[in-house]
Coordinates of C-alpha atoms in Angstrom, one line a residue:
X17 CA 108.9 94.5 75.1
X18 CA 110.4 95.4 71.9
X19 CA 112.7 93.2 70.1
X20 CA 116.4 93.3 71.1
X21 CA 118.5 95.0 68.3
X22 CA 120.8 93.0 66.1
X23 CA 119.0 89.8 66.8
X24 CA 120.0 87.0 63.8
X25 CA 117.2 85.6 61.1
X26 CA 114.8 83.4 63.0
X27 CA 116.3 80.1 61.9
X28 CA 120.0 81.3 62.9
X29 CA 118.8 82.5 66.3
X30 CA 117.0 78.7 67.1
X31 CA 120.3 77.3 66.1
X32 CA 122.2 79.5 68.2
X33 CA 119.5 79.1 70.9
X34 CA 120.2 74.8 71.1
X35 CA 123.6 75.5 71.0
X36 CA 123.6 77.6 74.1
X37 CA 121.4 74.9 75.3
X38 CA 123.9 71.8 74.6
X39 CA 126.7 73.9 76.2
X40 CA 124.1 73.7 79.6
X41 CA 124.0 70.3 79.5
X42 CA 127.7 69.7 79.3
X43 CA 130.0 68.9 82.6
X44 CA 129.8 66.2 85.0
X45 CA 127.2 68.0 87.1
X46 CA 123.3 67.6 86.6
X47 CA 121.9 69.8 84.2
X48 CA 118.6 71.2 84.4
X49 CA 118.4 71.6 80.7
X50 CA 118.7 67.8 80.5
X51 CA 115.8 67.6 83.1
X52 CA 113.8 69.8 80.8
X53 CA 114.2 68.1 77.7
X54 CA 112.0 65.1 79.5
X55 CA 108.8 67.5 79.9
X56 CA 106.8 69.6 77.5
X57 CA 108.0 72.7 78.6
X58 CA 108.9 74.9 75.7
X59 CA 112.8 75.1 76.3
X60 CA 113.3 76.9 72.5
X61 CA 111.9 79.9 74.1
X62 CA 114.3 79.5 77.2
X63 CA 117.1 79.3 74.7
X64 CA 116.2 82.5 72.7
X65 CA 116.0 84.3 75.6
X66 CA 120.1 83.0 76.5
X67 CA 120.5 84.3 73.0
X68 CA 119.3 87.7 73.1
X69 CA 120.3 88.4 76.7
X70 CA 116.7 89.4 77.3
X71 CA 113.4 88.1 78.7
X72 CA 111.8 86.3 76.0
X73 CA 108.1 86.2 78.2
X74 CA 105.3 89.1 77.9
X75 CA 102.6 89.1 80.6
X76 CA 99.3 87.2 79.8
X77 CA 96.2 86.1 81.6
X78 CA 94.4 82.6 81.5
X79 CA 90.5 82.8 82.4
X80 CA 89.9 79.7 84.6
X81 CA 86.2 79.6 85.5
X82 CA 85.6 79.7 89.1
X83 CA 89.0 80.5 89.7
X84 CA 90.0 83.9 91.0
X85 CA 93.6 83.1 92.0
X86 CA 96.6 80.9 91.8
X87 CA 97.0 81.4 88.3
X88 CA 100.0 82.9 86.8
X89 CA 100.6 82.9 82.8
X90 CA 102.9 84.3 80.1
X91 CA 103.7 84.2 76.4
X92 CA 106.5 84.4 74.6
X93 CA 107.1 87.7 72.8
X94 CA 106.6 88.4 69.0
X95 CA 110.3 88.0 68.4
X96 CA 110.5 84.6 69.7
X97 CA 110.3 82.2 66.8
X98 CA 107.9 79.5 67.2
X99 CA 106.0 81.4 70.3
X100 CA 104.9 79.4 72.8
X101 CA 103.1 79.8 76.4
X102 CA 103.5 78.7 79.9
X103 CA 101.1 78.5 82.7
X104 CA 101.5 77.8 86.5
X105 CA 99.1 76.4 89.3
X106 CA 99.9 77.2 92.8
X107 CA 98.8 74.3 94.9
X108 CA 98.2 74.4 98.5
X109 CA 100.9 72.8 100.4
X110 CA 100.8 71.1 103.7
X111 CA 102.2 72.9 107.3
X112 CA 106.2 72.3 107.6
X113 CA 106.1 71.0 103.8
X114 CA 105.5 67.7 105.0
X115 CA 104.4 65.5 101.6
X116 CA 103.0 62.3 101.8
X117 CA 104.6 59.9 98.8
X118 CA 100.9 58.6 97.9
X119 CA 100.1 62.7 97.3
X120 CA 103.0 62.9 95.5
X121 CA 102.2 59.9 93.4
X122 CA 98.7 61.6 92.5
X123 CA 100.4 65.3 91.8
X124 CA 102.8 63.6 89.4
X125 CA 99.9 61.8 87.6
X126 CA 98.6 64.8 87.1
X127 CA 101.4 66.8 86.0
X128 CA 102.1 64.6 83.5
X129 CA 98.5 64.0 82.3
X130 CA 97.1 67.1 82.2
X131 CA 100.3 69.6 82.5
X132 CA 103.6 69.7 80.8
X133 CA 105.4 67.2 83.2
X134 CA 107.1 69.8 85.2
X135 CA 106.6 70.7 89.1
X136 CA 108.6 73.3 91.0
X137 CA 109.0 73.2 94.7
X138 CA 109.7 77.1 95.6
X139 CA 112.3 77.1 98.2
X140 CA 111.4 80.4 99.8
X141 CA 107.9 79.9 100.5
X142 CA 107.5 75.9 99.8
X143 CA 105.0 76.9 97.5
X144 CA 104.0 73.6 95.1
X145 CA 104.1 75.0 91.4
X146 CA 102.3 72.7 88.5
X147 CA 103.3 73.8 84.8
X148 CA 100.2 73.5 82.1
X149 CA 98.9 74.3 79.3
X150 CA 95.9 77.1 79.1
X151 CA 93.6 74.1 77.2
X152 CA 94.1 71.7 80.4
X153 CA 93.7 74.4 82.9
X154 CA 89.8 73.8 84.1
X155 CA 90.3 69.9 84.0
X156 CA 93.3 70.3 86.2
X157 CA 91.3 72.3 89.0
X158 CA 89.0 69.4 89.0
X159 CA 92.0 67.2 89.3
X160 CA 93.5 68.6 92.0
X161 CA 90.5 68.8 94.0
X162 CA 89.4 65.1 93.7
X163 CA 92.9 64.6 95.5
X164 CA 91.9 67.1 98.3
X165 CA 93.9 69.9 97.4
X166 CA 93.4 73.2 95.4
X167 CA 94.8 76.1 93.6
X168 CA 95.6 79.3 95.5
X169 CA 97.9 82.1 96.6
X170 CA 98.6 84.3 94.1
X171 CA 97.8 88.0 93.0
X172 CA 96.8 90.8 95.6
X173 CA 95.6 88.4 98.2
X174 CA 96.6 86.9 101.2
X175 CA 99.5 84.2 99.4
X176 CA 100.2 80.6 100.6
X177 CA 101.1 80.7 104.3
X178 CA 104.4 79.2 105.1
X179 CA 105.7 77.6 108.5
X180 CA 109.0 76.2 109.7
X181 CA 109.0 72.4 110.6
X182 CA 108.6 73.2 114.1
X183 CA 108.3 70.5 116.9
X184 CA 107.8 68.0 114.5
X185 CA 111.7 67.7 113.7
X186 CA 113.4 70.6 115.3
X187 CA 114.3 70.7 119.1
X188 CA 114.8 74.7 118.7
X189 CA 111.0 75.3 118.2
X190 CA 109.7 77.3 120.7
X191 CA 106.0 77.3 119.9
X192 CA 104.0 74.7 117.7
X193 CA 104.1 76.3 114.0
X194 CA 102.3 73.6 112.6
X195 CA 99.4 74.2 114.7
X196 CA 99.6 77.8 114.3
X197 CA 99.2 77.2 110.4
X198 CA 96.7 74.6 110.5
X199 CA 94.2 76.8 112.5
X200 CA 95.4 80.0 110.5
X201 CA 93.8 77.9 107.2
X202 CA 90.5 76.8 109.0
X203 CA 89.7 80.3 109.5
X204 CA 86.9 81.3 107.1
X205 CA 88.5 84.9 106.9
X206 CA 91.8 83.7 106.3
X207 CA 90.5 81.2 103.4
X208 CA 88.3 83.8 102.0
X209 CA 91.3 86.2 101.3
X210 CA 93.4 83.8 99.9
X211 CA 91.4 82.6 97.1
X212 CA 89.9 86.0 96.0
X213 CA 92.4 88.8 95.4
X214 CA 90.9 92.6 96.9
X215 CA 94.2 93.9 98.5
X216 CA 96.2 96.7 97.4
X217 CA 99.0 94.4 96.9
X218 CA 100.3 90.5 98.2
X219 CA 100.3 89.7 101.7
X220 CA 102.2 86.7 103.2
X221 CA 102.0 85.2 106.7
X222 CA 104.5 83.3 108.1
X223 CA 105.3 81.2 111.5
X224 CA 109.1 80.3 112.6
X225 CA 109.7 78.3 115.8
X226 CA 112.3 80.2 116.8
X227 CA 114.4 83.2 116.1
X228 CA 116.7 81.2 113.2
X229 CA 113.6 82.2 111.6
X230 CA 114.0 79.1 109.2
X231 CA 110.4 80.3 107.8
X232 CA 111.9 83.8 107.0
X233 CA 109.2 85.4 109.1
X234 CA 111.4 88.3 109.4
X235 CA 110.6 89.3 105.9
X236 CA 106.6 88.5 106.2
X237 CA 103.9 91.2 105.9
X238 CA 103.0 89.9 109.4
X239 CA 105.6 87.2 111.0
X240 CA 105.1 85.2 114.3
X241 CA 108.8 84.0 116.0
X242 CA 109.1 81.7 118.8
X243 CA 111.5 83.6 121.4
X244 CA 111.9 83.2 125.3
X245 CA 112.1 86.0 127.7
X246 CA 115.5 86.7 129.6
X247 CA 118.7 84.8 129.3
X248 CA 119.2 81.2 127.9
X249 CA 119.4 78.1 130.0
X250 CA 123.1 77.1 131.0
X251 CA 123.7 74.0 132.5
X252 CA 127.4 74.6 133.6
X253 CA 128.3 70.8 134.4
X254 CA 127.4 69.4 130.7
X255 CA 129.1 72.9 129.2
X256 CA 132.1 71.9 131.0
X257 CA 132.3 68.5 129.8
X258 CA 131.8 70.1 126.5
X259 CA 134.4 72.3 126.8
X260 CA 137.1 69.5 128.2
X261 CA 136.1 67.4 125.2
X262 CA 136.9 70.3 123.1
X263 CA 133.9 70.7 121.4
X264 CA 133.1 74.4 122.6
X265 CA 135.5 77.1 122.9
X266 CA 133.8 79.4 126.0
X267 CA 136.3 82.5 125.1
X268 CA 135.0 82.1 121.5
X269 CA 131.6 81.7 122.5
X270 CA 131.6 84.8 124.3
X271 CA 133.7 86.8 121.8
X272 CA 131.0 86.0 118.9
X273 CA 127.8 87.1 120.9
X274 CA 126.6 90.0 119.1
X275 CA 125.5 91.8 121.9
X276 CA 128.0 91.2 124.3
X277 CA 126.0 89.3 127.0
X278 CA 128.2 86.7 127.4
X279 CA 131.1 86.4 129.7
X280 CA 133.5 83.6 130.6
X281 CA 135.0 83.4 134.2
X282 CA 138.3 81.2 133.9
X283 CA 138.9 81.3 137.4
X284 CA 135.5 79.6 138.4
X285 CA 135.0 77.9 134.9
X286 CA 131.6 79.5 134.7
X287 CA 129.5 80.7 131.8
X288 CA 127.1 83.7 132.3
X289 CA 124.4 85.3 130.4
X290 CA 123.1 88.6 130.7
X291 CA 119.3 88.3 130.0
X292 CA 118.9 92.2 129.8
X293 CA 121.6 92.3 126.8
X294 CA 120.6 88.9 125.1
X295 CA 119.6 89.6 121.6
X296 CA 118.4 86.4 121.0
X297 CA 120.6 85.6 118.2
X298 CA 120.9 81.7 119.4
X299 CA 124.6 81.8 118.2
X300 CA 125.6 80.2 121.3
X301 CA 122.7 77.6 121.6
X302 CA 123.8 76.3 117.8
X303 CA 127.7 76.0 119.3
X304 CA 126.8 74.6 122.7
X305 CA 123.3 72.9 122.5
X306 CA 122.0 71.2 124.7
X307 CA 124.2 72.8 127.5
X308 CA 122.9 76.1 126.4
X309 CA 118.9 76.1 125.4
X310 CA 116.3 78.5 125.3
X311 CA 115.0 79.8 128.4
X312 CA 111.7 78.4 129.4
X313 CA 109.4 81.5 129.3
X314 CA 108.4 81.1 126.1
X315 CA 106.8 83.9 123.9
X316 CA 105.8 84.3 120.1
X317 CA 107.1 87.9 118.8
X318 CA 105.0 89.5 116.4
X319 CA 106.4 91.6 113.2
X320 CA 105.1 93.4 110.7
X321 CA 106.0 95.2 107.3
X322 CA 108.6 93.0 106.3
X323 CA 109.5 91.8 102.7
X324 CA 112.1 91.5 100.1
X325 CA 110.4 93.7 97.4
X326 CA 108.1 97.1 97.9
X327 CA 108.0 100.7 96.6
X328 CA 110.9 101.4 99.5
X329 CA 113.3 98.6 98.4
X330 CA 113.8 95.2 100.7
X331 CA 113.0 95.5 104.7
X332 CA 112.7 93.4 107.6
X333 CA 109.9 93.7 109.9
X334 CA 109.0 96.0 113.3
X335 CA 108.5 94.5 116.3
X336 CA 105.3 95.4 117.6
X337 CA 104.7 92.8 120.8
X338 CA 104.6 89.7 122.2
X339 CA 101.8 87.0 122.2
X340 CA 101.4 83.7 124.2
X341 CA 102.1 80.2 122.3
X342 CA 98.3 79.3 122.7
X343 CA 96.9 82.7 121.6
X344 CA 96.6 81.5 117.9
X345 CA 93.0 82.8 117.8
X346 CA 94.4 86.1 118.8
X347 CA 97.1 85.9 116.1
X348 CA 94.2 85.4 113.8
X349 CA 92.4 88.4 114.7
X350 CA 95.4 90.9 115.1
X351 CA 96.5 90.0 111.6
X352 CA 93.1 91.6 110.6
X353 CA 93.7 94.4 112.5
X354 CA 96.7 95.0 111.0
X355 CA 95.6 94.3 107.3
X356 CA 92.4 96.9 108.1
X357 CA 94.1 100.1 107.5
X358 CA 96.4 98.8 105.1
X359 CA 93.6 97.5 102.6
X360 CA 91.5 100.6 103.4
X361 CA 94.3 103.3 102.9
X362 CA 97.2 102.2 100.8
X363 CA 98.2 103.0 97.3
X364 CA 98.3 100.1 94.9
X365 CA 101.3 97.8 94.9
X366 CA 101.8 99.2 98.2
X367 CA 103.0 96.3 100.4
X368 CA 102.3 96.7 104.1
X369 CA 105.5 98.0 104.9
X370 CA 105.6 100.6 102.3
X371 CA 102.5 101.6 103.9
X372 CA 103.8 102.2 107.6
X373 CA 107.1 103.6 106.4
X374 CA 104.8 106.1 104.4
X375 CA 102.5 106.7 107.6
X376 CA 104.9 105.9 110.6
X377 CA 105.0 103.1 112.6
X378 CA 103.5 104.6 115.5
X379 CA 100.7 106.2 113.7
X380 CA 100.1 102.7 112.3
X381 CA 99.6 100.9 115.4
X382 CA 97.3 103.5 116.6
X383 CA 95.1 103.5 113.3
X384 CA 95.1 99.2 113.5
X385 CA 94.2 99.6 117.3
X386 CA 97.0 97.2 118.4
X387 CA 97.6 96.4 121.9
X388 CA 100.2 93.7 122.7
X389 CA 102.4 92.8 125.5
X390 CA 105.8 94.4 125.4
X391 CA 105.0 96.6 122.7
X392 CA 107.6 99.4 121.9
X393 CA 107.5 102.3 123.5
X394 CA 106.3 105.6 121.5
X395 CA 108.6 107.8 120.7
X396 CA 106.3 110.1 118.4
X397 CA 105.3 112.2 121.3
X398 CA 108.6 112.6 123.1
X399 CA 109.6 116.6 123.6
X400 CA 112.6 115.9 120.9
X401 CA 110.5 114.2 118.8
X402 CA 108.8 114.5 115.3
X403 CA 105.1 113.5 115.8
X404 CA 104.3 110.2 113.8
X405 CA 107.8 110.2 112.5
X406 CA 108.3 107.4 109.4
X407 CA 111.2 106.1 111.7
X408 CA 111.3 106.0 115.3
X409 CA 113.9 108.2 117.3
X410 CA 116.0 105.3 118.0
X411 CA 116.3 103.8 114.8
X412 CA 117.1 107.2 113.1
X413 CA 119.7 107.5 115.6
X414 CA 121.5 104.2 114.7
X415 CA 121.4 105.0 111.0
X416 CA 122.9 108.4 112.1
X417 CA 125.7 106.6 113.7
X418 CA 126.2 104.3 110.9
X419 CA 126.9 107.0 108.7
X420 CA 129.0 108.6 110.8
X421 CA 131.0 105.5 110.4
X422 CA 131.1 105.5 106.9
X423 CA 132.0 109.3 106.7
X424 CA 135.6 109.5 105.0
X425 CA 135.8 105.7 104.1
X426 CA 133.6 106.4 100.6

């Protein structure tokens, strides 16, 4: 990347960078700049980037012996005075992001002695990231392995898995996300494909215990989401008490149901939920729990092809069927069925969802040999349908309806 136009001389550039950094330390709120000053992070590079209004970092590579993944590095561009480098290690984290205090003390010690004294906890995936310098990379790998963890989870491979807190803390958990996470990590195939990048692009596996989707499983290449069959359970007596106490407004509850599945009978003072129309948004459950709870017949919905980035832009996963809460081994096998055709045929830097968009969902399911309970009915072979359409007819009709609503407004 070329130097931005009209940059001041190097000494003035550094002075202006320091001025901006000091401004970010002002005010009554905590400042990330003040915290970064306590570390050995190359803060001047960050400041210069703010002055230039352009990224001061360029891509780089660091060779770490016997390590194929988990290392990210970048170097200051030529026009940044003083230069600088930044290397990241992504460290394995525990299911549900539970971290023991003794483990945190050990990680902090490693960061201070072998890193720059900076630890990042990434909110989206829960990844634990250590910043270091290239000279200490191999020593840090040894230190991490000594305390029972390792580097891993970047590059064109299976990334570090992500699970919500599940039954450990959440009353809404419909299957044991922490057990599924642990069983996936115990499988040699999963570990082999975390530590050795060999895919067209990254692949993310996520576990959410309920449709609230705290692990963002809808945005994973394959996601497992706890659901239930039919309508939520309603305890009419307990709900009545909540209504009398003013805790729940039944008419508002019905009005806010996205699928119109809820009706309120004023005379009988009874709330009804049509299970055939319920879309599992869980709005009613959050508003009236435990008077309204998920149904007892639990399932794990499987979605594929989600992602916030890709050749065709951000997308949510496609639903392809259900597993039972005890079918974790089948879920691992299914994951590699899904990976198979994508790994063999996808273009470089195609996420799974991009490949599915290119191929068509029906043909992808056929190629992967997927057979699940509750699979969506194929529309590609209907008389009025295009064989192997990129989007099923139902989805295309929804887009068309939305476009008609916008017609004349834009």
